[in-house]
PDB file of C-alpha atoms in Angstrom:
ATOM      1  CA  UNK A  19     128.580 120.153 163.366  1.00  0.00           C
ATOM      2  CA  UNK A  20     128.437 116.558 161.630  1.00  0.00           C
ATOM      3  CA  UNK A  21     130.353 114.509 163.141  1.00  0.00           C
ATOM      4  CA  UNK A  22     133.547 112.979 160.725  1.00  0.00           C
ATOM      5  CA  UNK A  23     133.214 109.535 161.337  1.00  0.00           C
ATOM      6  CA  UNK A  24     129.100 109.534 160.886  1.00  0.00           C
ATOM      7  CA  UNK A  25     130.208 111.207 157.410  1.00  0.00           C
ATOM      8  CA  UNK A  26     133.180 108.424 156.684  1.00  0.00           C
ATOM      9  CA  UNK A  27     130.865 105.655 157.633  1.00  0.00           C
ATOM     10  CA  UNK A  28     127.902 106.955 155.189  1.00  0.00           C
ATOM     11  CA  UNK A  29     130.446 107.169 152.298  1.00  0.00           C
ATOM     12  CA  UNK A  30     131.667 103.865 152.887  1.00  0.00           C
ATOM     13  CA  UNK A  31     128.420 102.397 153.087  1.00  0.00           C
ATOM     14  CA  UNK A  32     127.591 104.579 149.224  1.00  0.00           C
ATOM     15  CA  UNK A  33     130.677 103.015 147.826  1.00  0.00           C
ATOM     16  CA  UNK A  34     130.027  99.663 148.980  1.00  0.00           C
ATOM     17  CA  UNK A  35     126.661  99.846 147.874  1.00  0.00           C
ATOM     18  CA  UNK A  36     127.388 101.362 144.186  1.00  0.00           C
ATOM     19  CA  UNK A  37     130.344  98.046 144.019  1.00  0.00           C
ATOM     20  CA  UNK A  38     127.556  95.507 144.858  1.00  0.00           C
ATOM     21  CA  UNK A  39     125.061  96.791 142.080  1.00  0.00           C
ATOM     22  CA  UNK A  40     127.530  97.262 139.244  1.00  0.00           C
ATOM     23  CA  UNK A  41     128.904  93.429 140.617  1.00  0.00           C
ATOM     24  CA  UNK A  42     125.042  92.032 140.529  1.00  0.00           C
ATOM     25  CA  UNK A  43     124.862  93.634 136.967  1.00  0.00           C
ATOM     26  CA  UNK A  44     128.356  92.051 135.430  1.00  0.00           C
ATOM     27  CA  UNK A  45     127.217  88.996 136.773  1.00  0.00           C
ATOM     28  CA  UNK A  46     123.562  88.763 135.148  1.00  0.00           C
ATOM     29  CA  UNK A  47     124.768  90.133 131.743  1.00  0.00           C
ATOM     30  CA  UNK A  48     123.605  93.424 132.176  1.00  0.00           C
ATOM     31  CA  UNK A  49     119.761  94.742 132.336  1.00  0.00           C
ATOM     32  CA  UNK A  50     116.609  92.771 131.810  1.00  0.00           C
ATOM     33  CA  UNK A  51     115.325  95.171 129.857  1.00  0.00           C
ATOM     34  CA  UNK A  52     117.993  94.752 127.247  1.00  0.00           C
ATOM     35  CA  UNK A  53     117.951  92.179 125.066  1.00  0.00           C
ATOM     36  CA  UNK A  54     120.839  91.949 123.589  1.00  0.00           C
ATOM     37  CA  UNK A  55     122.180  91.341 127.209  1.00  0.00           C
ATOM     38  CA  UNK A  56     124.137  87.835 126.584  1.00  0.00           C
ATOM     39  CA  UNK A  57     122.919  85.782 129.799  1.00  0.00           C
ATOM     40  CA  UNK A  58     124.036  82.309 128.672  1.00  0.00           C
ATOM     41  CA  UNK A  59     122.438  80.404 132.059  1.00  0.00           C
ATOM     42  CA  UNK A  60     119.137  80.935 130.960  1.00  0.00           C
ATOM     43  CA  UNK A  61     119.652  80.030 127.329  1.00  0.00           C
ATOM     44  CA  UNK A  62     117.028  77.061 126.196  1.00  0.00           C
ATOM     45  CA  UNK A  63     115.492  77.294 130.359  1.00  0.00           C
ATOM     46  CA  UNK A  64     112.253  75.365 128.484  1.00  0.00           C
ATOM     47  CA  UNK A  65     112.721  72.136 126.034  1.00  0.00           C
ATOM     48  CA  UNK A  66     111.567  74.459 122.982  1.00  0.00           C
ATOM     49  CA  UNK A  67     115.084  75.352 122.582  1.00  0.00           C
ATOM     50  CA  UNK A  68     115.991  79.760 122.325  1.00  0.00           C
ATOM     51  CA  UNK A  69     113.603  82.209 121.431  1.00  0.00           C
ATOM     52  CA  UNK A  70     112.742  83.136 117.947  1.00  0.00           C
ATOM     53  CA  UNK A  71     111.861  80.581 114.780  1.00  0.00           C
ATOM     54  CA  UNK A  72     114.154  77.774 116.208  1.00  0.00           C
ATOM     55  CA  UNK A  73     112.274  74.524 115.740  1.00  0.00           C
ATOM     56  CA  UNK A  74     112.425  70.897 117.525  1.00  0.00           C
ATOM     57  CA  UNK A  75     112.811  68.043 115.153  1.00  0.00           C
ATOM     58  CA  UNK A  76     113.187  65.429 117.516  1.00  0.00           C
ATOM     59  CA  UNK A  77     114.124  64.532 120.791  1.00  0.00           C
ATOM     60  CA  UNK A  78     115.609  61.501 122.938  1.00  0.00           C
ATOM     61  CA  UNK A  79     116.875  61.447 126.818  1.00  0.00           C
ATOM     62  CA  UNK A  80     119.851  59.323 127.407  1.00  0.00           C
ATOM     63  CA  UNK A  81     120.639  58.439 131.066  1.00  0.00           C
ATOM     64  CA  UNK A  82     123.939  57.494 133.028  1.00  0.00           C
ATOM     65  CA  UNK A  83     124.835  56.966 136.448  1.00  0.00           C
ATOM     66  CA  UNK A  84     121.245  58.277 137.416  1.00  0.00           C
ATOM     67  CA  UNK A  85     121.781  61.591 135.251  1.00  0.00           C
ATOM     68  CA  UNK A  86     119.522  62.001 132.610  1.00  0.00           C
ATOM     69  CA  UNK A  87     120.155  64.449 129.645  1.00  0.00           C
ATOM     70  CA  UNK A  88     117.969  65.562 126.626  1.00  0.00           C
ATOM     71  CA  UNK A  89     119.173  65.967 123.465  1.00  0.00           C
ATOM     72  CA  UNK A  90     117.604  67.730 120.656  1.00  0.00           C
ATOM     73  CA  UNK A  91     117.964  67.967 116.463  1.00  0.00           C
ATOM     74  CA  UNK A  92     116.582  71.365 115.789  1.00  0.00           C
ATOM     75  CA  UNK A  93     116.746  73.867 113.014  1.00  0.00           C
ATOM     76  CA  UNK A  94     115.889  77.215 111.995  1.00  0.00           C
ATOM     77  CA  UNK A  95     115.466  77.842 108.734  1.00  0.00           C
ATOM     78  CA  UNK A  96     118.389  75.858 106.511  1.00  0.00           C
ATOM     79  CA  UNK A  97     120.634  76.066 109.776  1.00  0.00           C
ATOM     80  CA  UNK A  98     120.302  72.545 111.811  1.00  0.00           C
ATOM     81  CA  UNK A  99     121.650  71.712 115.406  1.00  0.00           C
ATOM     82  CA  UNK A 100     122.247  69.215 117.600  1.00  0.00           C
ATOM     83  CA  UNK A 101     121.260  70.484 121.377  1.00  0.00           C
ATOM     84  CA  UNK A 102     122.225  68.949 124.638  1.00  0.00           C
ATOM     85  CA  UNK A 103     120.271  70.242 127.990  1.00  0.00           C
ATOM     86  CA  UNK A 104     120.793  69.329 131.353  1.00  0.00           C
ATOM     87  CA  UNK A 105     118.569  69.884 134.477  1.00  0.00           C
ATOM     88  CA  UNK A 106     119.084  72.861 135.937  1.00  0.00           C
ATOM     89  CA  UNK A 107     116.974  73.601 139.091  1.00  0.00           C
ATOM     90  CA  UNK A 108     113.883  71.310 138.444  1.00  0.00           C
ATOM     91  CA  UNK A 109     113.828  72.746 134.573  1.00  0.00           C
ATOM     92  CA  UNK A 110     116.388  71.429 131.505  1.00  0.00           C
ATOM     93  CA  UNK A 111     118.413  74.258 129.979  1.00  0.00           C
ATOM     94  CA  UNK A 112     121.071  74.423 127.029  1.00  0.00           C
ATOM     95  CA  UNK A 113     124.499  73.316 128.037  1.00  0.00           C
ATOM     96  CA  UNK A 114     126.012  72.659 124.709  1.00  0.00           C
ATOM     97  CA  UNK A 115     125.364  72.359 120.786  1.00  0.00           C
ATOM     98  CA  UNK A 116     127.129  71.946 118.305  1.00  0.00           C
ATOM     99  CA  UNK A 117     125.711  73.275 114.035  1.00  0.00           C
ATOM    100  CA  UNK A 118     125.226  70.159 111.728  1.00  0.00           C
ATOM    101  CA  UNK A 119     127.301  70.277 108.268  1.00  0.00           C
ATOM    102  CA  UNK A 120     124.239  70.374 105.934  1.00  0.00           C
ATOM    103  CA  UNK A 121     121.738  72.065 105.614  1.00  0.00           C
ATOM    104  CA  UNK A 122     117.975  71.683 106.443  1.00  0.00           C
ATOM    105  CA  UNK A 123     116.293  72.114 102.911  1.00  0.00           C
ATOM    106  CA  UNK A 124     112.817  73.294 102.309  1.00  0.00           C
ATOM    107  CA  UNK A 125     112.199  69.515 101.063  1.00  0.00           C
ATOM    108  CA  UNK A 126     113.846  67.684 104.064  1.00  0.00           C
ATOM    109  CA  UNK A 127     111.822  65.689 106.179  1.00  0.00           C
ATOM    110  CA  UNK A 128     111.444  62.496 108.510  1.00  0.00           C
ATOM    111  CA  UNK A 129     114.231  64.449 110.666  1.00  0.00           C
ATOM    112  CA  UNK A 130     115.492  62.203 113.669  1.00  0.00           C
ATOM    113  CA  UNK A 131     117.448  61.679 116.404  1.00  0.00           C
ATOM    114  CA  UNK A 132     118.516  57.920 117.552  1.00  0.00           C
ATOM    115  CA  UNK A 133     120.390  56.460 120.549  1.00  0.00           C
ATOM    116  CA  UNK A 134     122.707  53.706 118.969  1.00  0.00           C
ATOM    117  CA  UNK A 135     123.540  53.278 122.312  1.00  0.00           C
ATOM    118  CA  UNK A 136     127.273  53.232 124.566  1.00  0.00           C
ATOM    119  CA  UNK A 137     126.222  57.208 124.182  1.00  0.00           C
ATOM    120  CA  UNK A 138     126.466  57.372 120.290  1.00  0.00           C
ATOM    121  CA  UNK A 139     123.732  59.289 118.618  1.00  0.00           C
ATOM    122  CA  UNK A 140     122.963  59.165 115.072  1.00  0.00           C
ATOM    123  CA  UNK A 141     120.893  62.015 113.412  1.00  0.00           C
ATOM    124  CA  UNK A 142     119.603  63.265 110.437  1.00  0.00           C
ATOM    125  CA  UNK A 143     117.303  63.680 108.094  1.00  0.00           C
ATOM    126  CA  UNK A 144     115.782  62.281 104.182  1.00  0.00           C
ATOM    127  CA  UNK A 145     115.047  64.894 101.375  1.00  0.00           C
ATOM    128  CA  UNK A 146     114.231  62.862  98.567  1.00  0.00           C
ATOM    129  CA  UNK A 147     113.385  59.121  98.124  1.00  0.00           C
ATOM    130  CA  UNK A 148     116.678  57.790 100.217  1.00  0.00           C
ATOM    131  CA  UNK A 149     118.838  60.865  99.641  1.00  0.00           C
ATOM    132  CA  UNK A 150     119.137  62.621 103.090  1.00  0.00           C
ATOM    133  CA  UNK A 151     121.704  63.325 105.414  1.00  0.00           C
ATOM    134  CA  UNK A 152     123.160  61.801 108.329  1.00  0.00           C
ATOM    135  CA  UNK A 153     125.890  62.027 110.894  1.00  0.00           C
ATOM    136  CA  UNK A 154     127.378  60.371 114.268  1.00  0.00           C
ATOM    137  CA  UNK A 155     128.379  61.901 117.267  1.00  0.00           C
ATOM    138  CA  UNK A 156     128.772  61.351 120.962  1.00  0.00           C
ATOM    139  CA  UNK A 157     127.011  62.483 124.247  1.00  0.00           C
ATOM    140  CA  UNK A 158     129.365  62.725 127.342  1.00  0.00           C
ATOM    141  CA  UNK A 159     126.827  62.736 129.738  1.00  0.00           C
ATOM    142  CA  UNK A 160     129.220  63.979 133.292  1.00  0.00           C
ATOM    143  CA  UNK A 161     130.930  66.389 131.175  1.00  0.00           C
ATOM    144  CA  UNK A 162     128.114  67.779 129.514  1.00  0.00           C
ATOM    145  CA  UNK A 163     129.052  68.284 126.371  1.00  0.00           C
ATOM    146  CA  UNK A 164     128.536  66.726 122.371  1.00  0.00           C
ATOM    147  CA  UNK A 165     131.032  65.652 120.458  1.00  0.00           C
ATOM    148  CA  UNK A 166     130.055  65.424 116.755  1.00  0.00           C
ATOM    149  CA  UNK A 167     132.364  62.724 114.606  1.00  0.00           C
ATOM    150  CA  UNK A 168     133.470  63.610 111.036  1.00  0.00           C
ATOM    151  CA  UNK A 169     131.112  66.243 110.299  1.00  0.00           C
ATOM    152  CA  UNK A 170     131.271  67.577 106.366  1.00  0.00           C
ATOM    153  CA  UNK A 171     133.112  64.171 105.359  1.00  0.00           C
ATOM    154  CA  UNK A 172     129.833  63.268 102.840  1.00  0.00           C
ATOM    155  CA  UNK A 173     128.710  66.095 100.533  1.00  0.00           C
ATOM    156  CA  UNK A 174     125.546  67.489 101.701  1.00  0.00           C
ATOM    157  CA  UNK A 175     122.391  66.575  99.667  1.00  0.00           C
ATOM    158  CA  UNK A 176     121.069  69.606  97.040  1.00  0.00           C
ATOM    159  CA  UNK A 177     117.657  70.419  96.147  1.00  0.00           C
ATOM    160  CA  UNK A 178     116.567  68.754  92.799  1.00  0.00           C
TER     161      UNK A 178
END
């Protein structure tokens, strides 16, 4: 015969094993392979921003306390965003953003971002001569996380 314990130890070691897998899975979202596995850490790992037609418009670093952050105005298609990444591991990745109230038009251009400084931001864009949009909002640095300021209190600008 087998000996009972030999047999209640290899069982034990299956189970553990099949409990460790399923846990690594949960915790990285699910497979590789799949992509529409939701694995929100490595979301924006470059400075392009996500994957797909998502496009930079401009860019500033602000800096506190020896942290620096990057903040991006980006937009795909007529949907705009402002973008905050923080350094993760040696690379910046997405840890917050927040959609803008208008949208970017086919004729919008000059898009920017600004520090106004005591970590406001201004940012925005011009569509036609000096009719453009433009908002405030606020960068808290330690907490990582934007804070936009009266977003869709001006009526967004319309294509002629």
């Amino acid at each position: 015969g087998v000996n009972p314990l030999l047999v209640g130890a290899v069982v034990v070691l299956a189970v553990v094993a099949v409990v460790a897998i399923v846990l690594l899975m949960v915790r990285d979202g699910g497979s590789d392979d799949d992509p529409t596995a939701d694995d929100s850490r490595s979301t924006a790992a470059d400075t392009s921003g996500p994957a797909g037609t998502e496009e930079v418009l401009d860019e500033i670093e602000m800096s506190e306390a020896g942290r620096t952050v990057r903040v991006q105005l980006v937009h795909d298609g007529p949907e705009a965003f402002v973008v905050l990444l923080a350094e993760r591991d040696g690379d910046y990745a997405e840890v917050d953003r927040f959609p803008v109230a208008c949208p970017y038009l086919d004729i919008s251009y000059d898009a920017g971002i600004e520090d106004q400084g005591n970590r406001q931001i201004f940012f925005g864009w011009v569509n036609t001569g000096t009719n453009g949009y433009g908002e405030y909002g606020e960068v808290q640095i330690d907490e990582e996380m934007l804070i936009p300021f009266g977003l869709g209190d001006a009526p967004c600008p319309t294509e002629p």
